[in-house]
C-alpha cells in the first residue's frame, strides 16, 4: 500500500480546478480544506523556481493532516515521476488502511474525478519533496 513512515500518498486525476476539487471533497467527506500560500520550491535539474497550489485540512481529533497539492506548475511537476497525476493527497499521521480505502472510494466517485489511487512511494526519487512538513 501507499503507507510508509508517518504518511500515505494518493494520486488524483481530474480536470477540476483546485478550489472546486477541494470544495467537492469538503462537501462529500465533511472535511474543511483551506487554501494555503502556494508552495515555493526550487527544481535543481530545471534550475527554476516552481509554485504549487496547496490546500490543507487539520483533523485535531484524529491527529491527521491532509494536504492536496497540485502536481503541475508553469515550470514542471511537483513529482516528475507522477506526471499522469493532476493532484497529490498527502495524509500525515497514523491512518488505518480501511480509512484510506474509504477516502479513495468516496473521492473517486466525486463529479469530475476520474481516478483516485494509492501511490507506491518506492517510485518516488525525490522523496525530500514529501518531507517538507
PDB file of C-alpha atoms in Angstrom:
ATOM      1  CA  UNK A   1       0.000   0.000   0.000  1.00  0.00           C
ATOM      2  CA  UNK A   2       0.980   3.645  -0.016  1.00  0.00           C
ATOM      3  CA  UNK A   3       1.602   3.834   3.735  1.00  0.00           C
ATOM      4  CA  UNK A   4       5.154   4.426   4.842  1.00  0.00           C
ATOM      5  CA  UNK A   5       6.781   6.347   7.627  1.00  0.00           C
ATOM      6  CA  UNK A   6       4.024   8.544   9.035  1.00  0.00           C
ATOM      7  CA  UNK A   7       2.162   9.438   5.845  1.00  0.00           C
ATOM      8  CA  UNK A   8       0.427   7.998   2.829  1.00  0.00           C
ATOM      9  CA  UNK A   9       0.232   9.447  -0.651  1.00  0.00           C
ATOM     10  CA  UNK A  10      -2.671   9.233  -3.062  1.00  0.00           C
ATOM     11  CA  UNK A  11      -2.935  10.475  -6.629  1.00  0.00           C
ATOM     12  CA  UNK A  12      -5.938  12.129  -8.282  1.00  0.00           C
ATOM     13  CA  UNK A  13      -6.761  12.526 -11.953  1.00  0.00           C
ATOM     14  CA  UNK A  14      -9.275  15.288 -12.668  1.00  0.00           C
ATOM     15  CA  UNK A  15      -9.861  18.295 -14.895  1.00  0.00           C
ATOM     16  CA  UNK A  16     -11.400  20.222 -11.990  1.00  0.00           C
ATOM     17  CA  UNK A  17      -9.581  23.339 -10.775  1.00  0.00           C
ATOM     18  CA  UNK A  18      -8.033  23.015  -7.310  1.00  0.00           C
ATOM     19  CA  UNK A  19     -10.630  25.107  -5.472  1.00  0.00           C
ATOM     20  CA  UNK A  20     -13.552  23.153  -6.956  1.00  0.00           C
ATOM     21  CA  UNK A  21     -11.913  19.784  -6.207  1.00  0.00           C
ATOM     22  CA  UNK A  22     -11.363  20.775  -2.577  1.00  0.00           C
ATOM     23  CA  UNK A  23     -14.912  22.114  -2.281  1.00  0.00           C
ATOM     24  CA  UNK A  24     -16.302  18.814  -3.607  1.00  0.00           C
ATOM     25  CA  UNK A  25     -14.145  16.817  -1.175  1.00  0.00           C
ATOM     26  CA  UNK A  26     -15.198  19.073   1.705  1.00  0.00           C
ATOM     27  CA  UNK A  27     -18.886  18.595   0.849  1.00  0.00           C
ATOM     28  CA  UNK A  28     -18.725  14.834   0.305  1.00  0.00           C
ATOM     29  CA  UNK A  29     -16.394  13.853   3.156  1.00  0.00           C
ATOM     30  CA  UNK A  30     -17.259  16.513   5.735  1.00  0.00           C
ATOM     31  CA  UNK A  31     -13.726  17.945   5.723  1.00  0.00           C
ATOM     32  CA  UNK A  32     -12.626  21.582   5.715  1.00  0.00           C
ATOM     33  CA  UNK A  33      -9.745  22.047   3.283  1.00  0.00           C
ATOM     34  CA  UNK A  34      -8.446  25.612   3.150  1.00  0.00           C
ATOM     35  CA  UNK A  35      -6.136  27.280   0.636  1.00  0.00           C
ATOM     36  CA  UNK A  36      -2.614  27.957   1.883  1.00  0.00           C
ATOM     37  CA  UNK A  37       0.052  30.150   0.321  1.00  0.00           C
ATOM     38  CA  UNK A  38       1.481  28.490  -2.776  1.00  0.00           C
ATOM     39  CA  UNK A  39       4.299  26.073  -2.074  1.00  0.00           C
ATOM     40  CA  UNK A  40       7.529  27.516  -3.467  1.00  0.00           C
ATOM     41  CA  UNK A  41      10.268  25.008  -4.413  1.00  0.00           C
ATOM     42  CA  UNK A  42      13.455  25.107  -6.433  1.00  0.00           C
ATOM     43  CA  UNK A  43      13.859  22.425  -9.106  1.00  0.00           C
ATOM     44  CA  UNK A  44      17.571  21.536  -9.313  1.00  0.00           C
ATOM     45  CA  UNK A  45      17.514  19.854 -12.717  1.00  0.00           C
ATOM     46  CA  UNK A  46      15.408  22.581 -14.372  1.00  0.00           C
ATOM     47  CA  UNK A  47      17.206  25.315 -12.400  1.00  0.00           C
ATOM     48  CA  UNK A  48      13.985  27.187 -11.790  1.00  0.00           C
ATOM     49  CA  UNK A  49      11.573  28.094  -9.014  1.00  0.00           C
ATOM     50  CA  UNK A  50       8.226  26.307  -9.013  1.00  0.00           C
ATOM     51  CA  UNK A  51       4.944  27.323  -7.378  1.00  0.00           C
ATOM     52  CA  UNK A  52       2.375  24.685  -6.448  1.00  0.00           C
ATOM     53  CA  UNK A  53      -1.146  25.272  -5.240  1.00  0.00           C
ATOM     54  CA  UNK A  54      -1.763  23.622  -1.864  1.00  0.00           C
ATOM     55  CA  UNK A  55      -4.793  23.126   0.369  1.00  0.00           C
ATOM     56  CA  UNK A  56      -4.742  21.656   3.882  1.00  0.00           C
ATOM     57  CA  UNK A  57      -7.116  20.282   6.485  1.00  0.00           C
ATOM     58  CA  UNK A  58      -6.065  19.581  10.077  1.00  0.00           C
ATOM     59  CA  UNK A  59      -8.053  16.936  11.955  1.00  0.00           C
ATOM     60  CA  UNK A  60      -7.008  17.612  15.541  1.00  0.00           C
ATOM     61  CA  UNK A  61      -9.173  14.833  16.997  1.00  0.00           C
ATOM     62  CA  UNK A  62      -7.612  12.146  14.794  1.00  0.00           C
ATOM     63  CA  UNK A  63      -4.181  13.842  14.785  1.00  0.00           C
ATOM     64  CA  UNK A  64      -4.083  13.842  10.974  1.00  0.00           C
ATOM     65  CA  UNK A  65      -3.045  16.439   8.440  1.00  0.00           C
ATOM     66  CA  UNK A  66      -4.420  16.235   4.908  1.00  0.00           C
ATOM     67  CA  UNK A  67      -2.789  18.176   2.072  1.00  0.00           C
ATOM     68  CA  UNK A  68      -3.886  18.430  -1.541  1.00  0.00           C
ATOM     69  CA  UNK A  69      -1.041  19.566  -3.775  1.00  0.00           C
ATOM     70  CA  UNK A  70      -1.403  20.408  -7.434  1.00  0.00           C
ATOM     71  CA  UNK A  71       1.148  18.264  -9.259  1.00  0.00           C
ATOM     72  CA  UNK A  72       1.652  20.779 -12.079  1.00  0.00           C
ATOM     73  CA  UNK A  73       3.152  24.245 -12.195  1.00  0.00           C
ATOM     74  CA  UNK A  74       4.181  26.564 -15.006  1.00  0.00           C
ATOM     75  CA  UNK A  75       7.667  25.028 -14.698  1.00  0.00           C
ATOM     76  CA  UNK A  76       7.175  21.283 -14.352  1.00  0.00           C
ATOM     77  CA  UNK A  77       5.731  18.856 -11.834  1.00  0.00           C
ATOM     78  CA  UNK A  78       5.846  18.502  -8.064  1.00  0.00           C
ATOM     79  CA  UNK A  79       6.819  14.850  -8.557  1.00  0.00           C
ATOM     80  CA  UNK A  80       8.284  14.321 -12.028  1.00  0.00           C
ATOM     81  CA  UNK A  81       7.739  10.557 -11.996  1.00  0.00           C
ATOM     82  CA  UNK A  82       3.977  11.037 -11.494  1.00  0.00           C
ATOM     83  CA  UNK A  83       3.227  13.309 -14.456  1.00  0.00           C
ATOM     84  CA  UNK A  84      -0.011  11.449 -15.155  1.00  0.00           C
ATOM     85  CA  UNK A  85      -1.497  12.626 -11.821  1.00  0.00           C
ATOM     86  CA  UNK A  86      -3.081  16.062 -11.521  1.00  0.00           C
ATOM     87  CA  UNK A  87      -3.131  16.255  -7.715  1.00  0.00           C
ATOM     88  CA  UNK A  88      -1.462  14.515  -4.813  1.00  0.00           C
ATOM     89  CA  UNK A  89      -3.172  13.861  -1.484  1.00  0.00           C
ATOM     90  CA  UNK A  90      -0.613  13.705   1.327  1.00  0.00           C
ATOM     91  CA  UNK A  91      -2.132  12.331   4.548  1.00  0.00           C
ATOM     92  CA  UNK A  92       0.182  12.619   7.532  1.00  0.00           C
ATOM     93  CA  UNK A  93      -0.386  10.702  10.758  1.00  0.00           C
ATOM     94  CA  UNK A  94      -1.479   7.197  11.641  1.00  0.00           C
ATOM     95  CA  UNK A  95      -4.407   6.265   9.451  1.00  0.00           C
ATOM     96  CA  UNK A  96      -5.970   2.803   9.315  1.00  0.00           C
ATOM     97  CA  UNK A  97      -5.962   1.013   5.958  1.00  0.00           C
ATOM     98  CA  UNK A  98      -9.780   0.962   5.995  1.00  0.00           C
ATOM     99  CA  UNK A  99      -9.893   4.760   6.294  1.00  0.00           C
ATOM    100  CA  UNK A 100      -7.504   5.158   3.378  1.00  0.00           C
ATOM    101  CA  UNK A 101      -9.640   2.844   1.244  1.00  0.00           C
ATOM    102  CA  UNK A 102     -12.782   4.749   2.267  1.00  0.00           C
ATOM    103  CA  UNK A 103     -11.161   8.073   1.292  1.00  0.00           C
ATOM    104  CA  UNK A 104     -10.123   6.602  -2.086  1.00  0.00           C
ATOM    105  CA  UNK A 105     -13.566   5.121  -2.759  1.00  0.00           C
ATOM    106  CA  UNK A 106     -15.513   8.251  -1.824  1.00  0.00           C
ATOM    107  CA  UNK A 107     -13.165  10.647  -3.617  1.00  0.00           C
ATOM    108  CA  UNK A 108     -13.116   8.538  -6.794  1.00  0.00           C
ATOM    109  CA  UNK A 109     -16.906   8.884  -7.096  1.00  0.00           C
ATOM    110  CA  UNK A 110     -16.914  12.691  -6.989  1.00  0.00           C
ATOM    111  CA  UNK A 111     -18.065  14.590 -10.056  1.00  0.00           C
ATOM    112  CA  UNK A 112     -15.076  15.381 -12.233  1.00  0.00           C
ATOM    113  CA  UNK A 113     -12.695  12.925 -10.561  1.00  0.00           C
ATOM    114  CA  UNK A 114     -11.624  10.219 -12.981  1.00  0.00           C
ATOM    115  CA  UNK A 115      -9.342   8.323 -10.637  1.00  0.00           C
ATOM    116  CA  UNK A 116      -8.038   8.258  -7.060  1.00  0.00           C
ATOM    117  CA  UNK A 117      -5.248   5.745  -6.433  1.00  0.00           C
ATOM    118  CA  UNK A 118      -2.580   4.966  -3.849  1.00  0.00           C
ATOM    119  CA  UNK A 119       0.947   5.936  -4.877  1.00  0.00           C
ATOM    120  CA  UNK A 120       3.789   3.467  -4.444  1.00  0.00           C
ATOM    121  CA  UNK A 121       6.371   5.525  -2.576  1.00  0.00           C
ATOM    122  CA  UNK A 122       9.167   3.336  -3.936  1.00  0.00           C
ATOM    123  CA  UNK A 123       8.597   5.028  -7.314  1.00  0.00           C
ATOM    124  CA  UNK A 124       9.474   8.464  -5.916  1.00  0.00           C
ATOM    125  CA  UNK A 125      13.089   9.508  -6.499  1.00  0.00           C
ATOM    126  CA  UNK A 126      12.910  12.978  -4.925  1.00  0.00           C
ATOM    127  CA  UNK A 127      11.388  11.930  -1.586  1.00  0.00           C
ATOM    128  CA  UNK A 128      12.600  15.129   0.062  1.00  0.00           C
ATOM    129  CA  UNK A 129       9.645  16.910  -1.539  1.00  0.00           C
ATOM    130  CA  UNK A 130       7.335  14.747   0.580  1.00  0.00           C
ATOM    131  CA  UNK A 131       9.189  15.580   3.790  1.00  0.00           C
ATOM    132  CA  UNK A 132       8.508  19.310   3.756  1.00  0.00           C
ATOM    133  CA  UNK A 133       6.203  19.222   6.757  1.00  0.00           C
TER     134      UNK A 133
END
